[in-house]
Amino acid sequence: MQKFKKRWEIKRNWQLIFPILGLLSLVFSSYLIGKYILKLLPINQIDTTYIGVLSALVIFLSSIFLFITLKLFNILETKWNVLYRWELIAIFIAFAVTGSTAARISDPILSFLGLHREITNGWIYWPIRILFIFPVYQVLLIIVGWLFGQFKFFWGFEKKMLSRMGFARFFKD
């Protein structure tokens, strides 16, 4: 355990929550993708073969996702200039939670405004939904970043992104 803490620069035990959450989300994502893949195959869900194939898929996909994630960490650690490696996990989780939440809440809000996916032309609905998700995502990113203890990183990220979009005058320090 000390080797793991040293590798991820974990100084306090509460910081272990981020690697644990990261691994759990990685395995859960692999599980959901594995279930989706198995829906395409003619295997009965009650069959023991299903559980075996699903387990193998989860292990395989988790290994691939972990490999990709660790490579991304090596690249982004220097680019994002974080103090500790465990913060990268917190940042990745905050991005994932924000993206999922923004996508989930946009549909009910658009429905409340009278734009239902079933009755609105797709050429109208999807551009409006994407335009709606963008500001919701920006606000949620700051809130979720703050909840994960990464407000400074996400505030800088927002200012940099929005200034590149021509909103620099709003962020003069």
PDB file of N, CA, C and O in Angstrom, residues 54-107:
ATOM      1  N   LEU A  54     -19.043 -12.286 -19.979  1.00  0.00           N
ATOM      2  CA  LEU A  54     -19.139 -10.930 -19.438  1.00  0.00           C
ATOM      3  C   LEU A  54     -17.958 -10.633 -18.511  1.00  0.00           C
ATOM      4  O   LEU A  54     -17.356  -9.555 -18.587  1.00  0.00           O
ATOM      5  N   SER A  55     -17.594 -11.582 -17.672  1.00  0.00           N
ATOM      6  CA  SER A  55     -16.443 -11.395 -16.780  1.00  0.00           C
ATOM      7  C   SER A  55     -15.164 -11.194 -17.574  1.00  0.00           C
ATOM      8  O   SER A  55     -14.353 -10.308 -17.260  1.00  0.00           O
ATOM      9  N   ALA A  56     -14.971 -12.010 -18.600  1.00  0.00           N
ATOM     10  CA  ALA A  56     -13.775 -11.872 -19.436  1.00  0.00           C
ATOM     11  C   ALA A  56     -13.756 -10.518 -20.141  1.00  0.00           C
ATOM     12  O   ALA A  56     -12.709  -9.863 -20.227  1.00  0.00           O
ATOM     13  N   LEU A  57     -14.904 -10.087 -20.646  1.00  0.00           N
ATOM     14  CA  LEU A  57     -15.006  -8.784 -21.300  1.00  0.00           C
ATOM     15  C   LEU A  57     -14.687  -7.644 -20.333  1.00  0.00           C
ATOM     16  O   LEU A  57     -13.983  -6.695 -20.681  1.00  0.00           O
ATOM     17  N   VAL A  58     -15.212  -7.738 -19.113  1.00  0.00           N
ATOM     18  CA  VAL A  58     -14.964  -6.689 -18.115  1.00  0.00           C
ATOM     19  C   VAL A  58     -13.477  -6.610 -17.790  1.00  0.00           C
ATOM     20  O   VAL A  58     -12.896  -5.517 -17.741  1.00  0.00           O
ATOM     21  N   ILE A  59     -12.836  -7.751 -17.608  1.00  0.00           N
ATOM     22  CA  ILE A  59     -11.398  -7.758 -17.311  1.00  0.00           C
ATOM     23  C   ILE A  59     -10.607  -7.207 -18.491  1.00  0.00           C
ATOM     24  O   ILE A  59      -9.708  -6.370 -18.324  1.00  0.00           O
ATOM     25  N   PHE A  60     -10.949  -7.633 -19.693  1.00  0.00           N
ATOM     26  CA  PHE A  60     -10.259  -7.172 -20.897  1.00  0.00           C
ATOM     27  C   PHE A  60     -10.431  -5.666 -21.100  1.00  0.00           C
ATOM     28  O   PHE A  60      -9.460  -4.931 -21.289  1.00  0.00           O
ATOM     29  N   LEU A  61     -11.677  -5.200 -21.054  1.00  0.00           N
ATOM     30  CA  LEU A  61     -11.947  -3.778 -21.261  1.00  0.00           C
ATOM     31  C   LEU A  61     -11.341  -2.918 -20.155  1.00  0.00           C
ATOM     32  O   LEU A  61     -10.793  -1.849 -20.416  1.00  0.00           O
ATOM     33  N   SER A  62     -11.423  -3.400 -18.910  1.00  0.00           N
ATOM     34  CA  SER A  62     -10.825  -2.659 -17.796  1.00  0.00           C
ATOM     35  C   SER A  62      -9.321  -2.505 -17.988  1.00  0.00           C
ATOM     36  O   SER A  62      -8.758  -1.445 -17.719  1.00  0.00           O
ATOM     37  N   SER A  63      -8.679  -3.568 -18.463  1.00  0.00           N
ATOM     38  CA  SER A  63      -7.230  -3.510 -18.701  1.00  0.00           C
ATOM     39  C   SER A  63      -6.892  -2.487 -19.784  1.00  0.00           C
ATOM     40  O   SER A  63      -5.952  -1.701 -19.639  1.00  0.00           O
ATOM     41  N   ILE A  64      -7.665  -2.484 -20.850  1.00  0.00           N
ATOM     42  CA  ILE A  64      -7.435  -1.522 -21.936  1.00  0.00           C
ATOM     43  C   ILE A  64      -7.673  -0.101 -21.444  1.00  0.00           C
ATOM     44  O   ILE A  64      -6.858   0.802 -21.689  1.00  0.00           O
ATOM     45  N   PHE A  65      -8.786   0.123 -20.737  1.00  0.00           N
ATOM     46  CA  PHE A  65      -9.099   1.462 -20.239  1.00  0.00           C
ATOM     47  C   PHE A  65      -8.051   1.945 -19.233  1.00  0.00           C
ATOM     48  O   PHE A  65      -7.675   3.112 -19.233  1.00  0.00           O
ATOM     49  N   LEU A  66      -7.571   1.043 -18.389  1.00  0.00           N
ATOM     50  CA  LEU A  66      -6.543   1.412 -17.415  1.00  0.00           C
ATOM     51  C   LEU A  66      -5.241   1.788 -18.123  1.00  0.00           C
ATOM     52  O   LEU A  66      -4.602   2.793 -17.780  1.00  0.00           O
ATOM     53  N   PHE A  67      -4.867   1.027 -19.136  1.00  0.00           N
ATOM     54  CA  PHE A  67      -3.665   1.329 -19.903  1.00  0.00           C
ATOM     55  C   PHE A  67      -3.771   2.715 -20.554  1.00  0.00           C
ATOM     56  O   PHE A  67      -2.851   3.538 -20.456  1.00  0.00           O
ATOM     57  N   ILE A  68      -4.897   2.981 -21.202  1.00  0.00           N
ATOM     58  CA  ILE A  68      -5.104   4.278 -21.869  1.00  0.00           C
ATOM     59  C   ILE A  68      -5.099   5.409 -20.851  1.00  0.00           C
ATOM     60  O   ILE A  68      -4.478   6.453 -21.064  1.00  0.00           O
ATOM     61  N   THR A  69      -5.779   5.198 -19.741  1.00  0.00           N
ATOM     62  CA  THR A  69      -5.864   6.234 -18.708  1.00  0.00           C
ATOM     63  C   THR A  69      -4.489   6.562 -18.137  1.00  0.00           C
ATOM     64  O   THR A  69      -4.149   7.735 -17.958  1.00  0.00           O
ATOM     65  N   LEU A  70      -3.694   5.543 -17.857  1.00  0.00           N
ATOM     66  CA  LEU A  70      -2.353   5.785 -17.313  1.00  0.00           C
ATOM     67  C   LEU A  70      -1.461   6.513 -18.312  1.00  0.00           C
ATOM     68  O   LEU A  70      -0.652   7.371 -17.935  1.00  0.00           O
ATOM     69  N   LYS A  71      -1.616   6.202 -19.596  1.00  0.00           N
ATOM     70  CA  LYS A  71      -0.871   6.933 -20.628  1.00  0.00           C
ATOM     71  C   LYS A  71      -1.297   8.401 -20.651  1.00  0.00           C
ATOM     72  O   LYS A  71      -0.469   9.297 -20.761  1.00  0.00           O
ATOM     73  N   LEU A  72      -2.605   8.632 -20.576  1.00  0.00           N
ATOM     74  CA  LEU A  72      -3.113  10.002 -20.539  1.00  0.00           C
ATOM     75  C   LEU A  72      -2.602  10.750 -19.311  1.00  0.00           C
ATOM     76  O   LEU A  72      -2.267  11.935 -19.389  1.00  0.00           O
ATOM     77  N   PHE A  73      -2.538  10.068 -18.179  1.00  0.00           N
ATOM     78  CA  PHE A  73      -2.021  10.701 -16.965  1.00  0.00           C
ATOM     79  C   PHE A  73      -0.590  11.181 -17.168  1.00  0.00           C
ATOM     80  O   PHE A  73      -0.236  12.281 -16.753  1.00  0.00           O
ATOM     81  N   ASN A  74       0.239  10.337 -17.789  1.00  0.00           N
ATOM     82  CA  ASN A  74       1.636  10.722 -18.024  1.00  0.00           C
ATOM     83  C   ASN A  74       1.737  11.968 -18.900  1.00  0.00           C
ATOM     84  O   ASN A  74       2.578  12.830 -18.673  1.00  0.00           O
ATOM     85  N   ILE A  75       0.863  12.057 -19.900  1.00  0.00           N
ATOM     86  CA  ILE A  75       0.886  13.213 -20.808  1.00  0.00           C
ATOM     87  C   ILE A  75       0.339  14.459 -20.108  1.00  0.00           C
ATOM     88  O   ILE A  75       0.937  15.537 -20.175  1.00  0.00           O
ATOM     89  N   LEU A  76      -0.795  14.310 -19.426  1.00  0.00           N
ATOM     90  CA  LEU A  76      -1.484  15.468 -18.860  1.00  0.00           C
ATOM     91  C   LEU A  76      -0.892  15.968 -17.547  1.00  0.00           C
ATOM     92  O   LEU A  76      -1.136  17.110 -17.157  1.00  0.00           O
ATOM     93  N   GLU A  77      -0.122  15.130 -16.871  1.00  0.00           N
ATOM     94  CA  GLU A  77       0.471  15.538 -15.600  1.00  0.00           C
ATOM     95  C   GLU A  77       1.343  16.786 -15.768  1.00  0.00           C
ATOM     96  O   GLU A  77       1.259  17.725 -14.975  1.00  0.00           O
ATOM     97  N   THR A  78       2.146  16.810 -16.809  1.00  0.00           N
ATOM     98  CA  THR A  78       2.993  17.983 -17.037  1.00  0.00           C
ATOM     99  C   THR A  78       2.216  19.112 -17.704  1.00  0.00           C
ATOM    100  O   THR A  78       2.430  20.275 -17.393  1.00  0.00           O
ATOM    101  N   LYS A  79       1.306  18.778 -18.598  1.00  0.00           N
ATOM    102  CA  LYS A  79       0.549  19.810 -19.313  1.00  0.00           C
ATOM    103  C   LYS A  79      -0.362  20.592 -18.373  1.00  0.00           C
ATOM    104  O   LYS A  79      -0.485  21.804 -18.480  1.00  0.00           O
ATOM    105  N   TRP A  80      -1.034  19.906 -17.461  1.00  0.00           N
ATOM    106  CA  TRP A  80      -1.974  20.557 -16.565  1.00  0.00           C
ATOM    107  C   TRP A  80      -1.306  21.114 -15.314  1.00  0.00           C
ATOM    108  O   TRP A  80      -1.945  21.822 -14.550  1.00  0.00           O
ATOM    109  N   ASN A  81      -0.073  20.744 -15.073  1.00  0.00           N
ATOM    110  CA  ASN A  81       0.695  21.291 -13.963  1.00  0.00           C
ATOM    111  C   ASN A  81      -0.018  21.125 -12.618  1.00  0.00           C
ATOM    112  O   ASN A  81      -0.260  22.093 -11.905  1.00  0.00           O
ATOM    113  N   VAL A  82      -0.370  19.892 -12.288  1.00  0.00           N
ATOM    114  CA  VAL A  82      -1.003  19.608 -11.004  1.00  0.00           C
ATOM    115  C   VAL A  82       0.076  19.320  -9.965  1.00  0.00           C
ATOM    116  O   VAL A  82       1.196  18.913 -10.307  1.00  0.00           O
ATOM    117  N   LEU A  83      -0.250  19.542  -8.704  1.00  0.00           N
ATOM    118  CA  LEU A  83       0.724  19.328  -7.637  1.00  0.00           C
ATOM    119  C   LEU A  83       0.942  17.847  -7.331  1.00  0.00           C
ATOM    120  O   LEU A  83       2.050  17.413  -7.093  1.00  0.00           O
ATOM    121  N   TYR A  84      -0.162  17.083  -7.309  1.00  0.00           N
ATOM    122  CA  TYR A  84      -0.097  15.670  -6.958  1.00  0.00           C
ATOM    123  C   TYR A  84      -0.766  14.835  -8.036  1.00  0.00           C
ATOM    124  O   TYR A  84      -1.747  15.256  -8.638  1.00  0.00           O
ATOM    125  N   ARG A  85      -0.278  13.613  -8.222  1.00  0.00           N
ATOM    126  CA  ARG A  85      -0.831  12.735  -9.258  1.00  0.00           C
ATOM    127  C   ARG A  85      -2.274  12.335  -8.969  1.00  0.00           C
ATOM    128  O   ARG A  85      -3.067  12.158  -9.882  1.00  0.00           O
ATOM    129  N   TRP A  86      -2.634  12.196  -7.700  1.00  0.00           N
ATOM    130  CA  TRP A  86      -4.002  11.803  -7.370  1.00  0.00           C
ATOM    131  C   TRP A  86      -5.000  12.866  -7.838  1.00  0.00           C
ATOM    132  O   TRP A  86      -6.162  12.553  -8.080  1.00  0.00           O
ATOM    133  N   GLU A  87      -4.547  14.108  -7.974  1.00  0.00           N
ATOM    134  CA  GLU A  87      -5.438  15.174  -8.446  1.00  0.00           C
ATOM    135  C   GLU A  87      -5.903  14.923  -9.886  1.00  0.00           C
ATOM    136  O   GLU A  87      -6.994  15.333 -10.265  1.00  0.00           O
ATOM    137  N   LEU A  88      -5.069  14.254 -10.666  1.00  0.00           N
ATOM    138  CA  LEU A  88      -5.476  13.913 -12.030  1.00  0.00           C
ATOM    139  C   LEU A  88      -6.715  13.027 -12.026  1.00  0.00           C
ATOM    140  O   LEU A  88      -7.610  13.196 -12.858  1.00  0.00           O
ATOM    141  N   ILE A  89      -6.761  12.092 -11.092  1.00  0.00           N
ATOM    142  CA  ILE A  89      -7.922  11.208 -10.994  1.00  0.00           C
ATOM    143  C   ILE A  89      -9.155  12.030 -10.625  1.00  0.00           C
ATOM    144  O   ILE A  89     -10.220  11.862 -11.228  1.00  0.00           O
ATOM    145  N   ALA A  90      -9.004  12.940  -9.666  1.00  0.00           N
ATOM    146  CA  ALA A  90     -10.128  13.799  -9.260  1.00  0.00           C
ATOM    147  C   ALA A  90     -10.601  14.638 -10.439  1.00  0.00           C
ATOM    148  O   ALA A  90     -11.812  14.811 -10.645  1.00  0.00           O
ATOM    149  N   ILE A  91      -9.678  15.147 -11.235  1.00  0.00           N
ATOM    150  CA  ILE A  91     -10.028  15.968 -12.398  1.00  0.00           C
ATOM    151  C   ILE A  91     -10.756  15.130 -13.441  1.00  0.00           C
ATOM    152  O   ILE A  91     -11.775  15.551 -13.991  1.00  0.00           O
ATOM    153  N   PHE A  92     -10.267  13.928 -13.719  1.00  0.00           N
ATOM    154  CA  PHE A  92     -10.929  13.049 -14.688  1.00  0.00           C
ATOM    155  C   PHE A  92     -12.347  12.706 -14.227  1.00  0.00           C
ATOM    156  O   PHE A  92     -13.285  12.712 -15.027  1.00  0.00           O
ATOM    157  N   ILE A  93     -12.500  12.397 -12.939  1.00  0.00           N
ATOM    158  CA  ILE A  93     -13.823  12.056 -12.421  1.00  0.00           C
ATOM    159  C   ILE A  93     -14.748  13.265 -12.518  1.00  0.00           C
ATOM    160  O   ILE A  93     -15.920  13.132 -12.903  1.00  0.00           O
ATOM    161  N   ALA A  94     -14.233  14.451 -12.210  1.00  0.00           N
ATOM    162  CA  ALA A  94     -15.055  15.664 -12.296  1.00  0.00           C
ATOM    163  C   ALA A  94     -15.512  15.907 -13.737  1.00  0.00           C
ATOM    164  O   ALA A  94     -16.671  16.256 -13.973  1.00  0.00           O
ATOM    165  N   PHE A  95     -14.613  15.706 -14.708  1.00  0.00           N
ATOM    166  CA  PHE A  95     -15.009  15.843 -16.112  1.00  0.00           C
ATOM    167  C   PHE A  95     -16.103  14.836 -16.471  1.00  0.00           C
ATOM    168  O   PHE A  95     -17.080  15.173 -17.150  1.00  0.00           O
ATOM    169  N   ALA A  96     -15.958  13.602 -16.024  1.00  0.00           N
ATOM    170  CA  ALA A  96     -16.932  12.553 -16.344  1.00  0.00           C
ATOM    171  C   ALA A  96     -18.295  12.850 -15.714  1.00  0.00           C
ATOM    172  O   ALA A  96     -19.333  12.740 -16.381  1.00  0.00           O
ATOM    173  N   VAL A  97     -18.286  13.226 -14.446  1.00  0.00           N
ATOM    174  CA  VAL A  97     -19.543  13.526 -13.757  1.00  0.00           C
ATOM    175  C   VAL A  97     -20.226  14.723 -14.407  1.00  0.00           C
ATOM    176  O   VAL A  97     -21.437  14.719 -14.632  1.00  0.00           O
ATOM    177  N   THR A  98     -19.453  15.746 -14.740  1.00  0.00           N
ATOM    178  CA  THR A  98     -20.025  16.945 -15.350  1.00  0.00           C
ATOM    179  C   THR A  98     -20.636  16.643 -16.711  1.00  0.00           C
ATOM    180  O   THR A  98     -21.760  17.068 -17.007  1.00  0.00           O
ATOM    181  N   GLY A  99     -19.912  15.925 -17.548  1.00  0.00           N
ATOM    182  CA  GLY A  99     -20.428  15.597 -18.877  1.00  0.00           C
ATOM    183  C   GLY A  99     -21.690  14.766 -18.814  1.00  0.00           C
ATOM    184  O   GLY A  99     -22.673  15.042 -19.520  1.00  0.00           O
ATOM    185  N   SER A 100     -21.691  13.758 -17.967  1.00  0.00           N
ATOM    186  CA  SER A 100     -22.868  12.905 -17.830  1.00  0.00           C
ATOM    187  C   SER A 100     -24.050  13.690 -17.288  1.00  0.00           C
ATOM    188  O   SER A 100     -25.178  13.551 -17.771  1.00  0.00           O
ATOM    189  N   THR A 101     -23.800  14.521 -16.294  1.00  0.00           N
ATOM    190  CA  THR A 101     -24.881  15.297 -15.680  1.00  0.00           C
ATOM    191  C   THR A 101     -25.457  16.305 -16.669  1.00  0.00           C
ATOM    192  O   THR A 101     -26.690  16.446 -16.771  1.00  0.00           O
ATOM    193  N   ALA A 102     -24.612  17.012 -17.395  1.00  0.00           N
ATOM    194  CA  ALA A 102     -25.089  18.004 -18.366  1.00  0.00           C
ATOM    195  C   ALA A 102     -25.939  17.330 -19.443  1.00  0.00           C
ATOM    196  O   ALA A 102     -26.988  17.851 -19.830  1.00  0.00           O
ATOM    197  N   ALA A 103     -25.506  16.163 -19.915  1.00  0.00           N
ATOM    198  CA  ALA A 103     -26.268  15.447 -20.934  1.00  0.00           C
ATOM    199  C   ALA A 103     -27.596  14.941 -20.371  1.00  0.00           C
ATOM    200  O   ALA A 103     -28.625  14.991 -21.055  1.00  0.00           O
ATOM    201  N   ARG A 104     -27.586  14.483 -19.133  1.00  0.00           N
ATOM    202  CA  ARG A 104     -28.807  13.948 -18.518  1.00  0.00           C
ATOM    203  C   ARG A 104     -29.847  15.028 -18.246  1.00  0.00           C
ATOM    204  O   ARG A 104     -31.034  14.799 -18.436  1.00  0.00           O
ATOM    205  N   ILE A 105     -29.404  16.186 -17.762  1.00  0.00           N
ATOM    206  CA  ILE A 105     -30.394  17.197 -17.372  1.00  0.00           C
ATOM    207  C   ILE A 105     -30.873  18.049 -18.544  1.00  0.00           C
ATOM    208  O   ILE A 105     -31.893  18.714 -18.432  1.00  0.00           O
ATOM    209  N   SER A 106     -30.160  18.013 -19.666  1.00  0.00           N
ATOM    210  CA  SER A 106     -30.576  18.859 -20.787  1.00  0.00           C
ATOM    211  C   SER A 106     -31.899  18.396 -21.407  1.00  0.00           C
ATOM    212  O   SER A 106     -32.725  19.218 -21.779  1.00  0.00           O
ATOM    213  N   ASP A 107     -32.115  17.094 -21.515  1.00  0.00           N
ATOM    214  CA  ASP A 107     -33.348  16.589 -22.127  1.00  0.00           C
ATOM    215  C   ASP A 107     -34.597  16.961 -21.324  1.00  0.00           C
ATOM    216  O   ASP A 107     -35.549  17.496 -21.894  1.00  0.00           O
TER     217      ASP A 107
END
